[in-house]
Amino acid sequence: MIYYIDFSSDEAFYLQLRNQIILGIATARLRDGESLPSVRDMAETIGINMHTVNKTYSMLRQEGYLRLDRRRGAVVSVNPDQHRKLEAFKSGLKVSLAEALCNGLTTEDIHTAVDQVLDEIIGQ
């Protein structure tokens, strides 16, 4: 998988990398048990600080997307606690939906946008 950091974006580098890895898992470009590049290799490849990559990997481990193995490094680990993940998803979704409504989007606009994004992710 190829990772890309938009250096002109207002989004933090660690969040850009985190989101790309999660999208890679969701679209099966990254599979359960697959090793990610070492912190040093990832940092050199995409041109960011090693501490930033380490922060990303640590965050993904805490969120249940990676496990850190002494021999294999950061390994994709898709074995989430479904209830906890669903509640965390709903919590984040609630804020996103409230922002959308505050910005004048209708429920129809929101449903259409969600369907479009899901179609993009799952490739339909």
N, CA, C and O atoms as a Tinker XYZ file with bonds, in Angstrom:
   496  protein
     1  N      0.847000   -1.176000    0.000000    73     2
     2  CA     0.000000    0.000000    0.000000    64     1     3
     3  C      0.891000    1.238000    0.000000    63     2     4     5
     4  O      1.926000    1.267000    0.666000    81     3
     5  N      0.485000    2.254000   -0.747000    73     3     6
     6  CA     1.245000    3.496000   -0.833000    64     5     7
     7  C      0.593000    4.533000    0.079000    63     6     8     9
     8  O     -0.618000    4.746000    0.031000    81     7
     9  N      1.407000    5.167000    0.900000    73     7    10
    10  CA     0.919000    6.184000    1.832000    64     9    11
    11  C      1.355000    7.548000    1.323000    63    10    12    13
    12  O      2.421000    7.693000    0.724000    81    11
    13  N      0.515000    8.543000    1.570000    73    11    14
    14  CA     0.772000    9.884000    1.074000    64    13    15
    15  C      0.410000   10.886000    2.150000    63    14    16    17
    16  O     -0.669000   10.809000    2.738000    81    15
    17  N      1.296000   11.816000    2.410000    73    15    18
    18  CA     1.030000   12.900000    3.356000    64    17    19
    19  C      0.889000   14.188000    2.571000    63    18    20    21
    20  O      1.760000   14.542000    1.776000    81    19
    21  N     -0.219000   14.892000    2.798000    73    19    22
    22  CA    -0.456000   16.195000    2.176000    64    21    23
    23  C      0.122000   17.252000    3.115000    63    22    24    25
    24  O     -0.497000   17.610000    4.118000    81    23
    25  N      1.299000   17.740000    2.783000    73    23    26
    26  CA     1.993000   18.685000    3.654000    64    25    27
    27  C      1.314000   20.054000    3.695000    63    26    28    29
    28  O      1.625000   20.862000    4.570000    81    27
    29  N      0.406000   20.330000    2.779000    73    27    30
    30  CA    -0.303000   21.603000    2.786000    64    29    31
    31  C     -1.645000   21.518000    3.527000    63    30    32    33
    32  O     -2.333000   22.527000    3.683000    81    31
    33  N     -2.005000   20.336000    3.974000    73    31    34
    34  CA    -3.277000   20.135000    4.671000    64    33    35
    35  C     -3.206000   20.664000    6.106000    63    34    36    37
    36  O     -2.143000   20.687000    6.726000    81    35
    37  N     -4.354000   21.083000    6.610000    73    35    38
    38  CA    -4.445000   21.498000    8.012000    64    37    39
    39  C     -4.538000   20.288000    8.942000    63    38    40    41
    40  O     -4.350000   20.414000   10.151000    81    39
    41  N     -4.830000   19.119000    8.374000    73    39    42
    42  CA    -4.954000   17.903000    9.181000    64    41    43
    43  C     -3.564000   17.430000    9.608000    63    42    44    45
    44  O     -2.637000   17.404000    8.799000    81    43
    45  N     -3.426000   17.059000   10.869000    73    43    46
    46  CA    -2.145000   16.600000   11.404000    64    45    47
    47  C     -1.642000   15.377000   10.629000    63    46    48    49
    48  O     -2.432000   14.553000   10.168000    81    47
    49  N     -0.325000   15.274000   10.495000    73    47    50
    50  CA     0.276000   14.177000    9.736000    64    49    51
    51  C     -0.115000   12.817000   10.312000    63    50    52    53
    52  O     -0.423000   11.891000    9.563000    81    51
    53  N     -0.103000   12.693000   11.657000    73    51    54
    54  CA    -0.416000   11.401000   12.264000    64    53    55
    55  C     -1.858000   10.994000   11.975000    63    54    56    57
    56  O     -2.151000    9.806000   11.846000    81    55
    57  N     -2.762000   11.972000   11.872000    73    55    58
    58  CA    -4.154000   11.654000   11.542000    64    57    59
    59  C     -4.303000   11.268000   10.079000    63    58    60    61
    60  O     -5.085000   10.377000    9.748000    81    59
    61  N     -3.555000   11.933000    9.199000    73    59    62
    62  CA    -3.600000   11.553000    7.788000    64    61    63
    63  C     -3.147000   10.103000    7.617000    63    62    64    65
    64  O     -3.787000    9.328000    6.905000    81    63
    65  N     -2.052000    9.745000    8.266000    73    63    66
    66  CA    -1.534000    8.387000    8.164000    64    65    67
    67  C     -2.507000    7.397000    8.801000    63    66    68    69
    68  O     -2.775000    6.343000    8.225000    81    67
    69  N     -3.031000    7.715000    9.966000    73    67    70
    70  CA    -4.005000    6.856000   10.653000    64    69    71
    71  C     -5.193000    6.572000    9.752000    63    70    72    73
    72  O     -5.604000    5.422000    9.596000    81    71
    73  N     -5.738000    7.617000    9.164000    73    71    74
    74  CA    -6.927000    7.459000    8.328000    64    73    75
    75  C     -6.640000    6.608000    7.093000    63    74    76    77
    76  O     -7.488000    5.819000    6.675000    81    75
    77  N     -5.458000    6.762000    6.511000    73    75    78
    78  CA    -5.100000    5.953000    5.348000    64    77    79
    79  C     -4.975000    4.475000    5.718000    63    78    80    81
    80  O     -5.392000    3.604000    4.954000    81    79
    81  N     -4.407000    4.197000    6.877000    73    79    82
    82  CA    -4.273000    2.805000    7.314000    64    81    83
    83  C     -5.643000    2.202000    7.580000    63    82    84    85
    84  O     -5.903000    1.064000    7.188000    81    83
    85  N     -6.526000    2.948000    8.243000    73    83    86
    86  CA    -7.874000    2.442000    8.504000    64    85    87
    87  C     -8.625000    2.199000    7.197000    63    86    88    89
    88  O     -9.309000    1.185000    7.056000    81    87
    89  N     -8.504000    3.117000    6.244000    73    87    90
    90  CA    -9.135000    2.904000    4.939000    64    89    91
    91  C     -8.527000    1.694000    4.240000    63    90    92    93
    92  O     -9.240000    0.949000    3.567000    81    91
    93  N     -7.227000    1.489000    4.388000    73    91    94
    94  CA    -6.579000    0.316000    3.809000    64    93    95
    95  C     -7.137000   -0.983000    4.377000    63    94    96    97
    96  O     -7.321000   -1.960000    3.651000    81    95
    97  N     -7.404000   -0.987000    5.680000    73    95    98
    98  CA    -7.991000   -2.165000    6.321000    64    97    99
    99  C     -9.426000   -2.355000    5.832000    63    98   100   101
   100  O     -9.830000   -3.467000    5.493000    81    99
   101  N    -10.189000   -1.269000    5.796000    73    99   102
   102  CA   -11.602000   -1.350000    5.390000    64   101   103
   103  C    -11.764000   -1.811000    3.952000    63   102   104   105
   104  O    -12.745000   -2.481000    3.628000    81   103
   105  N    -10.827000   -1.466000    3.087000    73   103   106
   106  CA   -10.927000   -1.827000    1.674000    64   105   107
   107  C    -10.114000   -3.081000    1.338000    63   106   108   109
   108  O     -9.970000   -3.427000    0.166000    81   107
   109  N     -9.586000   -3.758000    2.352000    73   107   110
   110  CA    -8.832000   -5.007000    2.220000    64   109   111
   111  C     -7.511000   -4.843000    1.472000    63   110   112   113
   112  O     -6.947000   -5.830000    1.000000    81   111
   113  N     -7.015000   -3.623000    1.359000    73   111   114
   114  CA    -5.656000   -3.441000    0.833000    64   113   115
   115  C     -4.646000   -3.802000    1.906000    63   114   116   117
   116  O     -3.500000   -4.134000    1.604000    81   115
   117  N     -5.072000   -3.738000    3.158000    73   115   118
   118  CA    -4.292000   -4.230000    4.291000    64   117   119
   119  C     -5.113000   -5.331000    4.949000    63   118   120   121
   120  O     -6.290000   -5.136000    5.254000    81   119
   121  N     -4.504000   -6.467000    5.165000    73   119   122
   122  CA    -5.230000   -7.626000    5.692000    64   121   123
   123  C     -4.759000   -7.995000    7.093000    63   122   124   125
   124  O     -3.639000   -7.687000    7.501000    81   123
   125  N     -5.646000   -8.659000    7.808000    73   123   126
   126  CA    -5.338000   -9.129000    9.145000    64   125   127
   127  C     -4.042000   -9.941000    9.113000    63   126   128   129
   128  O     -3.891000  -10.843000    8.290000    81   127
   129  N     -3.117000   -9.620000   10.006000    73   127   130
   130  CA    -1.842000  -10.324000   10.091000    64   129   131
   131  C     -0.731000   -9.718000    9.256000    63   130   132   133
   132  O      0.426000  -10.120000    9.379000    81   131
   133  N     -1.066000   -8.754000    8.406000    73   131   134
   134  CA    -0.052000   -8.124000    7.553000    64   133   135
   135  C      0.780000   -7.136000    8.363000    63   134   136   137
   136  O      0.246000   -6.359000    9.154000    81   135
   137  N      2.086000   -7.177000    8.157000    73   135   138
   138  CA     2.983000   -6.247000    8.854000    64   137   139
   139  C      3.051000   -4.926000    8.102000    63   138   140   141
   140  O      3.095000   -4.893000    6.872000    81   139
   141  N      3.057000   -3.840000    8.865000    73   139   142
   142  CA     3.283000   -2.514000    8.292000    64   141   143
   143  C      4.782000   -2.246000    8.281000    63   142   144   145
   144  O      5.536000   -2.924000    8.978000    81   143
   145  N      5.219000   -1.274000    7.504000    73   143   146
   146  CA     6.643000   -0.923000    7.529000    64   145   147
   147  C      7.075000   -0.516000    8.943000    63   146   148   149
   148  O      6.263000   -0.046000    9.740000    81   147
   149  N      8.356000   -0.704000    9.239000    73   147   150
   150  CA     8.865000   -0.269000   10.538000    64   149   151
   151  C      8.652000    1.239000   10.668000    63   150   152   153
   152  O      8.452000    1.936000    9.673000    81   151
   153  N      8.696000    1.721000   11.880000    73   151   154
   154  CA     8.535000    3.158000   12.131000    64   153   155
   155  C      9.557000    3.941000   11.315000    63   154   156   157
   156  O      9.218000    4.937000   10.677000    81   155
   157  N     10.789000    3.494000   11.337000    73   155   158
   158  CA    11.858000    4.189000   10.616000    64   157   159
   159  C     11.609000    4.169000    9.110000    63   158   160   161
   160  O     11.732000    5.198000    8.446000    81   159
   161  N     11.258000    2.998000    8.571000    73   159   162
   162  CA    11.013000    2.887000    7.130000    64   161   163
   163  C      9.819000    3.728000    6.688000    63   162   164   165
   164  O      9.872000    4.405000    5.661000    81   163
   165  N      8.745000    3.680000    7.470000    73   163   166
   166  CA     7.562000    4.466000    7.123000    64   165   167
   167  C      7.899000    5.954000    7.135000    63   166   168   169
   168  O      7.519000    6.685000    6.220000    81   167
   169  N      8.606000    6.403000    8.161000    73   167   170
   170  CA     8.969000    7.821000    8.272000    64   169   171
   171  C      9.821000    8.264000    7.085000    63   170   172   173
   172  O      9.594000    9.335000    6.521000    81   171
   173  N     10.785000    7.456000    6.711000    73   171   174
   174  CA    11.658000    7.805000    5.584000    64   173   175
   175  C     10.887000    7.809000    4.269000    63   174   176   177
   176  O     11.082000    8.690000    3.431000    81   175
   177  N     10.014000    6.828000    4.091000    73   175   178
   178  CA     9.266000    6.700000    2.841000    64   177   179
   179  C      8.336000    7.880000    2.600000    63   178   180   181
   180  O      8.258000    8.396000    1.485000    81   179
   181  N      7.625000    8.313000    3.652000    73   179   182
   182  CA     6.642000    9.387000    3.442000    64   181   183
   183  C      7.153000   10.758000    3.866000    63   182   184   185
   184  O      6.455000   11.758000    3.696000    81   183
   185  N      8.362000   10.815000    4.413000    73   183   186
   186  CA     8.990000   12.095000    4.702000    64   185   187
   187  C      8.499000   12.809000    5.945000    63   186   188   189
   188  O      8.390000   14.034000    5.968000    81   187
   189  N      8.198000   12.024000    6.993000    73   187   190
   190  CA     7.791000   12.637000    8.259000    64   189   191
   191  C      8.673000   12.099000    9.386000    63   190   192   193
   192  O      9.451000   11.166000    9.185000    81   191
   193  N      8.546000   12.683000   10.549000    73   191   194
   194  CA     9.337000   12.325000   11.713000    64   193   195
   195  C      8.950000   10.940000   12.225000    63   194   196   197
   196  O      7.782000   10.554000   12.179000    81   195
   197  N      9.941000   10.203000   12.711000    73   195   198
   198  CA     9.688000    8.868000   13.271000    64   197   199
   199  C      8.721000    8.913000   14.446000    63   198   200   201
   200  O      7.929000    7.989000   14.629000    81   199
   201  N      8.773000    9.974000   15.244000    73   199   202
   202  CA     7.886000   10.089000   16.405000    64   201   203
   203  C      6.426000   10.216000   15.960000    63   202   204   205
   204  O      5.514000    9.776000   16.660000    81   203
   205  N      6.219000   10.818000   14.799000    73   203   206
   206  CA     4.868000   10.957000   14.262000    64   205   207
   207  C      4.312000    9.593000   13.862000    63   206   208   209
   208  O      3.155000    9.280000   14.141000    81   207
   209  N      5.139000    8.794000   13.212000    73   207   210
   210  CA     4.716000    7.439000   12.830000    64   209   211
   211  C      4.470000    6.608000   14.082000    63   210   212   213
   212  O      3.490000    5.868000   14.161000    81   211
   213  N      5.360000    6.733000   15.054000    73   211   214
   214  CA     5.198000    5.994000   16.306000    64   213   215
   215  C      3.888000    6.368000   16.986000    63   214   216   217
   216  O      3.188000    5.501000   17.509000    81   215
   217  N      3.555000    7.652000   16.980000    73   215   218
   218  CA     2.294000    8.119000   17.565000    64   217   219
   219  C      1.108000    7.494000   16.827000    63   218   220   221
   220  O      0.136000    7.069000   17.452000    81   219
   221  N      1.191000    7.442000   15.502000    73   219   222
   222  CA     0.121000    6.850000   14.699000    64   221   223
   223  C     -0.051000    5.378000   15.041000    63   222   224   225
   224  O     -1.166000    4.923000   15.296000    81   223
   225  N      1.039000    4.640000   15.048000    73   223   226
   226  CA     0.972000    3.208000   15.347000    64   225   227
   227  C      0.426000    2.970000   16.757000    63   226   228   229
   228  O     -0.381000    2.065000   16.969000    81   227
   229  N      0.863000    3.774000   17.707000    73   227   230
   230  CA     0.375000    3.627000   19.082000    64   229   231
   231  C     -1.126000    3.896000   19.158000    63   230   232   233
   232  O     -1.856000    3.178000   19.842000    81   231
   233  N     -1.579000    4.924000   18.460000    73   231   234
   234  CA    -2.995000    5.254000   18.442000    64   233   235
   235  C     -3.806000    4.102000   17.831000    63   234   236   237
   236  O     -4.842000    3.710000   18.369000    81   235
   237  N     -3.327000    3.570000   16.714000    73   235   238
   238  CA    -4.028000    2.469000   16.047000    64   237   239
   239  C     -4.041000    1.213000   16.921000    63   238   240   241
   240  O     -5.000000    0.442000   16.891000    81   239
   241  N     -2.986000    1.012000   17.691000    73   239   242
   242  CA    -2.959000   -0.115000   18.631000    64   241   243
   243  C     -4.015000    0.070000   19.706000    63   242   244   245
   244  O     -4.747000   -0.864000   20.035000    81   243
   245  N     -4.094000    1.276000   20.251000    73   243   246
   246  CA    -5.086000    1.560000   21.290000    64   245   247
   247  C     -6.507000    1.422000   20.764000    63   246   248   249
   248  O     -7.413000    1.027000   21.498000    81   247
   249  N     -6.697000    1.747000   19.498000    73   247   250
   250  CA    -8.026000    1.674000   18.888000    64   249   251
   251  C     -8.376000    0.266000   18.416000    63   250   252   253
   252  O     -9.500000    0.018000   17.981000    81   251
   253  N     -7.417000   -0.657000   18.499000    73   251   254
   254  CA    -7.687000   -2.044000   18.157000    64   253   255
   255  C     -7.452000   -2.426000   16.706000    63   254   256   257
   256  O     -7.912000   -3.482000   16.272000    81   255
   257  N     -6.744000   -1.592000   15.940000    73   255   258
   258  CA    -6.466000   -1.903000   14.541000    64   257   259
   259  C     -5.113000   -2.577000   14.340000    63   258   260   261
   260  O     -4.905000   -3.261000   13.338000    81   259
   261  N     -4.205000   -2.393000   15.268000    73   259   262
   262  CA    -2.860000   -2.962000   15.169000    64   261   263
   263  C     -2.492000   -3.632000   16.474000    63   262   264   265
   264  O     -3.010000   -3.303000   17.542000    81   263
   265  N     -1.581000   -4.582000   16.352000    73   263   266
   266  CA    -0.907000   -5.080000   17.549000    64   265   267
   267  C      0.578000   -4.904000   17.291000    63   266   268   269
   268  O      1.034000   -4.980000   16.150000    81   267
   269  N      1.311000   -4.674000   18.336000    73   267   270
   270  CA     2.743000   -4.452000   18.199000    64   269   271
   271  C      3.458000   -5.725000   18.626000    63   270   272   273
   272  O      3.332000   -6.164000   19.769000    81   271
   273  N      4.203000   -6.309000   17.711000    73   271   274
   274  CA     4.907000   -7.562000   17.916000    64   273   275
   275  C      6.405000   -7.266000   17.899000    63   274   276   277
   276  O      6.890000   -6.576000   17.003000    81   275
   277  N      7.123000   -7.773000   18.864000    73   275   278
   278  CA     8.560000   -7.469000   18.956000    64   277   279
   279  C      9.334000   -7.930000   17.732000    63   278   280   281
   280  O     10.300000   -7.285000   17.326000    81   279
   281  N      8.917000   -9.039000   17.146000    73   279   282
   282  CA     9.636000   -9.565000   15.984000    64   281   283
   283  C      9.128000   -9.001000   14.665000    63   282   284   285
   284  O      9.914000   -8.768000   13.747000    81   283
   285  N      7.805000   -8.777000   14.562000    73   283   286
   286  CA     7.210000   -8.366000   13.280000    64   285   287
   287  C      6.837000   -6.900000   13.229000    63   286   288   289
   288  O      6.422000   -6.410000   12.178000    81   287
   289  N      6.972000   -6.188000   14.333000    73   287   290
   290  CA     6.625000   -4.763000   14.357000    64   289   291
   291  C      5.128000   -4.552000   14.451000    63   290   292   293
   292  O      4.438000   -5.279000   15.164000    81   291
   293  N      4.620000   -3.553000   13.729000    73   291   294
   294  CA     3.193000   -3.217000   13.736000    64   293   295
   295  C      2.473000   -4.164000   12.779000    63   294   296   297
   296  O      2.792000   -4.231000   11.592000    81   295
   297  N      1.500000   -4.894000   13.317000    73   295   298
   298  CA     0.782000   -5.903000   12.543000    64   297   299
   299  C     -0.707000   -5.580000   12.573000    63   298   300   301
   300  O     -1.272000   -5.310000   13.633000    81   299
   301  N     -1.340000   -5.609000   11.395000    73   299   302
   302  CA    -2.783000   -5.380000   11.316000    64   301   303
   303  C     -3.482000   -6.460000   12.132000    63   302   304   305
   304  O     -3.211000   -7.650000   11.967000    81   303
   305  N     -4.371000   -6.040000   12.998000    73   303   306
   306  CA    -5.066000   -6.972000   13.879000    64   305   307
   307  C     -6.529000   -6.569000   13.952000    63   306   308   309
   308  O     -6.922000   -5.726000   14.759000    81   307
   309  N     -7.324000   -7.189000   13.092000    73   307   310
   310  CA    -8.742000   -6.854000   13.038000    64   309   311
   311  C     -9.510000   -7.882000   13.858000    63   310   312   313
   312  O    -10.050000   -8.854000   13.330000    81   311
   313  N     -9.542000   -7.642000   15.142000    73   311   314
   314  CA   -10.287000   -8.507000   16.052000    64   313   315
   315  C    -10.921000   -7.619000   17.109000    63   314   316   317
   316  O    -10.664000   -7.779000   18.302000    81   315
   317  N    -11.758000   -6.674000   16.664000    73   315   318
   318  CA   -12.286000   -5.689000   17.607000    64   317   319
   319  C    -13.420000   -6.213000   18.474000    63   318   320   321
   320  O    -14.155000   -7.123000   18.091000    81   319
   321  N    -13.538000   -5.632000   19.615000    73   319   322
   322  CA   -14.691000   -5.855000   20.479000    64   321   323
   323  C    -15.847000   -5.105000   19.818000    63   322   324   325
   324  O    -15.892000   -3.876000   19.863000    81   323
   325  N    -16.771000   -5.827000   19.211000    73   323   326
   326  CA   -17.805000   -5.224000   18.369000    64   325   327
   327  C    -18.642000   -4.169000   19.093000    63   326   328   329
   328  O    -18.886000   -3.095000   18.543000    81   327
   329  N    -19.074000   -4.454000   20.289000    73   327   330
   330  CA   -19.927000   -3.501000   21.002000    64   329   331
   331  C    -19.185000   -2.198000   21.287000    63   330   332   333
   332  O    -19.726000   -1.113000   21.074000    81   331
   333  N    -17.964000   -2.303000   21.764000    73   331   334
   334  CA   -17.165000   -1.118000   22.071000    64   333   335
   335  C    -16.917000   -0.307000   20.809000    63   334   336   337
   336  O    -17.015000    0.920000   20.824000    81   335
   337  N    -16.596000   -0.992000   19.716000    73   335   338
   338  CA   -16.354000   -0.305000   18.449000    64   337   339
   339  C    -17.619000    0.376000   17.943000    63   338   340   341
   340  O    -17.561000    1.502000   17.449000    81   339
   341  N    -18.760000   -0.297000   18.061000    73   339   342
   342  CA   -20.016000    0.287000   17.608000    64   341   343
   343  C    -20.356000    1.543000   18.409000    63   342   344   345
   344  O    -20.789000    2.545000   17.840000    81   343
   345  N    -20.167000    1.492000   19.697000    73   343   346
   346  CA   -20.464000    2.658000   20.535000    64   345   347
   347  C    -19.529000    3.821000   20.218000    63   346   348   349
   348  O    -19.967000    4.970000   20.169000    81   347
   349  N    -18.261000    3.537000   20.004000    73   347   350
   350  CA   -17.310000    4.594000   19.640000    64   349   351
   351  C    -17.675000    5.191000   18.287000    63   350   352   353
   352  O    -17.607000    6.406000   18.100000    81   351
   353  N    -18.061000    4.339000   17.347000    73   351   354
   354  CA   -18.480000    4.808000   16.022000    64   353   355
   355  C    -19.700000    5.712000   16.137000    63   354   356   357
   356  O    -19.740000    6.786000   15.538000    81   355
   357  N    -20.688000    5.281000   16.901000    73   355   358
   358  CA   -21.909000    6.076000   17.049000    64   357   359
   359  C    -21.625000    7.412000   17.722000    63   358   360   361
   360  O    -22.241000    8.422000   17.381000    81   359
   361  N    -20.715000    7.423000   18.655000    73   359   362
   362  CA   -20.359000    8.667000   19.328000    64   361   363
   363  C    -19.752000    9.663000   18.346000    63   362   364   365
   364  O    -20.139000   10.831000   18.330000    81   363
   365  N    -18.812000    9.212000   17.534000    73   363   366
   366  CA   -18.206000   10.085000   16.524000    64   365   367
   367  C    -19.197000   10.491000   15.457000    63   366   368   369
   368  O    -19.194000   11.630000   14.990000    81   367
   369  N    -20.044000    9.555000   15.076000    73   367   370
   370  CA   -21.056000    9.832000   14.059000    64   369   371
   371  C    -22.043000   10.892000   14.546000    63   370   372   373
   372  O    -22.476000   11.744000   13.771000    81   371
   373  N    -22.389000   10.837000   15.810000    73   371   374
   374  CA   -23.334000   11.798000   16.376000    64   373   375
   375  C    -22.817000   13.227000   16.214000    63   374   376   377
   376  O    -23.570000   14.133000   15.855000    81   375
   377  N    -21.538000   13.415000   16.479000    73   375   378
   378  CA   -20.945000   14.744000   16.343000    64   377   379
   379  C    -20.923000   15.168000   14.873000    63   378   380   381
   380  O    -21.255000   16.309000   14.551000    81   379
   381  N    -20.536000   14.260000   13.989000    73   379   382
   382  CA   -20.504000   14.579000   12.553000    64   381   383
   383  C    -21.891000   14.928000   12.032000    63   382   384   385
   384  O    -22.045000   15.867000   11.252000    81   383
   385  N    -22.890000   14.181000   12.455000    73   383   386
   386  CA   -24.258000   14.464000   12.019000    64   385   387
   387  C    -24.752000   15.802000   12.564000    63   386   388   389
   388  O    -25.415000   16.554000   11.850000    81   387
   389  N    -24.437000   16.100000   13.809000    73   387   390
   390  CA   -24.838000   17.384000   14.393000    64   389   391
   391  C    -24.188000   18.532000   13.630000    63   390   392   393
   392  O    -24.835000   19.546000   13.366000    81   391
   393  N    -22.905000   18.379000   13.271000    73   391   394
   394  CA   -22.219000   19.421000   12.489000    64   393   395
   395  C    -22.891000   19.601000   11.133000    63   394   396   397
   396  O    -23.095000   20.726000   10.677000    81   395
   397  N    -23.230000   18.491000   10.494000    73   395   398
   398  CA   -23.888000   18.563000    9.186000    64   397   399
   399  C    -25.223000   19.295000    9.283000    63   398   400   401
   400  O    -25.533000   20.144000    8.447000    81   399
   401  N    -26.006000   18.966000   10.298000    73   399   402
   402  CA   -27.308000   19.625000   10.477000    64   401   403
   403  C    -27.133000   21.113000   10.791000    63   402   404   405
   404  O    -27.892000   21.945000   10.292000    81   403
   405  N    -26.147000   21.446000   11.606000    73   403   406
   406  CA   -25.879000   22.847000   11.929000    64   405   407
   407  C    -25.442000   23.633000   10.695000    63   406   408   409
   408  O    -25.632000   24.848000   10.627000    81   407
   409  N    -24.860000   22.940000    9.727000    73   407   410
   410  CA   -24.403000   23.593000    8.505000    64   409   411
   411  C    -25.456000   23.568000    7.402000    63   410   412   413
   412  O    -25.160000   23.858000    6.243000    81   411
   413  N    -26.680000   23.222000    7.772000    73   411   414
   414  CA   -27.789000   23.335000    6.836000    64   413   415
   415  C    -28.047000   22.142000    5.943000    63   414   416   417
   416  O    -28.887000   22.225000    5.047000    81   415
   417  N    -27.356000   21.033000    6.154000    73   415   418
   418  CA   -27.643000   19.852000    5.348000    64   417   419
   419  C    -28.943000   19.204000    5.813000    63   418   420   421
   420  O    -29.257000   19.193000    7.004000    81   419
   421  N    -29.680000   18.674000    4.868000    73   419   422
   422  CA   -30.926000   17.980000    5.207000    64   421   423
   423  C    -30.610000   16.525000    5.507000    63   422   424   425
   424  O    -29.520000   16.038000    5.211000    81   423
   425  N    -31.587000   15.834000    6.104000    73   423   426
   426  CA   -31.379000   14.411000    6.361000    64   425   427
   427  C    -31.206000   13.650000    5.044000    63   426   428   429
   428  O    -30.468000   12.667000    4.982000    81   427
   429  N    -31.882000   14.104000    4.008000    73   427   430
   430  CA   -31.717000   13.470000    2.694000    64   429   431
   431  C    -30.286000   13.666000    2.180000    63   430   432   433
   432  O    -29.684000   12.730000    1.654000    81   431
   433  N    -29.738000   14.886000    2.331000    73   431   434
   434  CA   -28.353000   15.151000    1.932000    64   433   435
   435  C    -27.397000   14.217000    2.685000    63   434   436   437
   436  O    -26.463000   13.667000    2.101000    81   435
   437  N    -27.642000   14.051000    3.966000    73   435   438
   438  CA   -26.780000   13.228000    4.809000    64   437   439
   439  C    -26.851000   11.762000    4.378000    63   438   440   441
   440  O    -25.821000   11.105000    4.233000    81   439
   441  N    -28.061000   11.254000    4.176000    73   439   442
   442  CA   -28.215000    9.865000    3.744000    64   441   443
   443  C    -27.517000    9.625000    2.406000    63   442   444   445
   444  O    -26.853000    8.605000    2.220000    81   443
   445  N    -27.670000   10.558000    1.486000    73   443   446
   446  CA   -27.037000   10.434000    0.179000    64   445   447
   447  C    -25.515000   10.420000    0.320000    63   446   448   449
   448  O    -24.833000    9.610000   -0.308000    81   447
   449  N    -24.990000   11.323000    1.151000    73   447   450
   450  CA   -23.543000   11.395000    1.350000    64   449   451
   451  C    -23.009000   10.106000    1.984000    63   450   452   453
   452  O    -21.968000    9.595000    1.570000    81   451
   453  N    -23.714000    9.588000    2.979000    73   451   454
   454  CA   -23.282000    8.346000    3.630000    64   453   455
   455  C    -23.280000    7.200000    2.628000    63   454   456   457
   456  O    -22.331000    6.417000    2.584000    81   455
   457  N    -24.328000    7.095000    1.828000    73   455   458
   458  CA   -24.391000    6.035000    0.813000    64   457   459
   459  C    -23.240000    6.156000   -0.182000    63   458   460   461
   460  O    -22.634000    5.152000   -0.558000    81   459
   461  N    -22.937000    7.383000   -0.609000    73   459   462
   462  CA   -21.846000    7.593000   -1.564000    64   461   463
   463  C    -20.499000    7.186000   -0.968000    63   462   464   465
   464  O    -19.696000    6.526000   -1.628000    81   463
   465  N    -20.259000    7.579000    0.273000    73   463   466
   466  CA   -18.986000    7.255000    0.918000    64   465   467
   467  C    -18.864000    5.742000    1.124000    63   466   468   469
   468  O    -17.802000    5.169000    0.885000    81   467
   469  N    -19.941000    5.097000    1.565000    73   467   470
   470  CA   -19.898000    3.639000    1.733000    64   469   471
   471  C    -19.634000    2.949000    0.397000    63   470   472   473
   472  O    -18.864000    1.992000    0.330000    81   471
   473  N    -20.266000    3.432000   -0.652000    73   471   474
   474  CA   -20.037000    2.861000   -1.990000    64   473   475
   475  C    -18.572000    3.001000   -2.400000    63   474   476   477
   476  O    -17.996000    2.083000   -2.983000    81   475
   477  N    -17.972000    4.157000   -2.092000    73   475   478
   478  CA   -16.558000    4.364000   -2.411000    64   477   479
   479  C    -15.671000    3.385000   -1.646000    63   478   480   481
   480  O    -14.724000    2.826000   -2.199000    81   479
   481  N    -15.986000    3.189000   -0.385000    73   479   482
   482  CA   -15.144000    2.338000    0.465000    64   481   483
   483  C    -15.277000    0.863000    0.092000    63   482   484   485
   484  O    -14.276000    0.153000   -0.006000    81   483
   485  N    -16.500000    0.406000   -0.115000    73   483   486
   486  CA   -16.674000   -1.020000   -0.389000    64   485   487
   487  C    -16.672000   -1.330000   -1.877000    63   486   488   489
   488  O    -16.781000   -2.492000   -2.269000    81   487
   489  N    -16.549000   -0.296000   -2.712000    73   487   490
   490  CA   -16.341000   -0.494000   -4.129000    64   489   491
   491  C    -17.531000   -0.939000   -4.928000    63   490   492   493
   492  O    -17.394000   -1.750000   -5.844000    81   491
   493  N    -18.679000   -0.435000   -4.608000    73   491   494
   494  CA   -19.872000   -0.825000   -5.386000    64   493   495
   495  C    -20.211000    0.212000   -6.397000    63   494   496
   496  O    -21.180000    0.056000   -7.140000    81   495
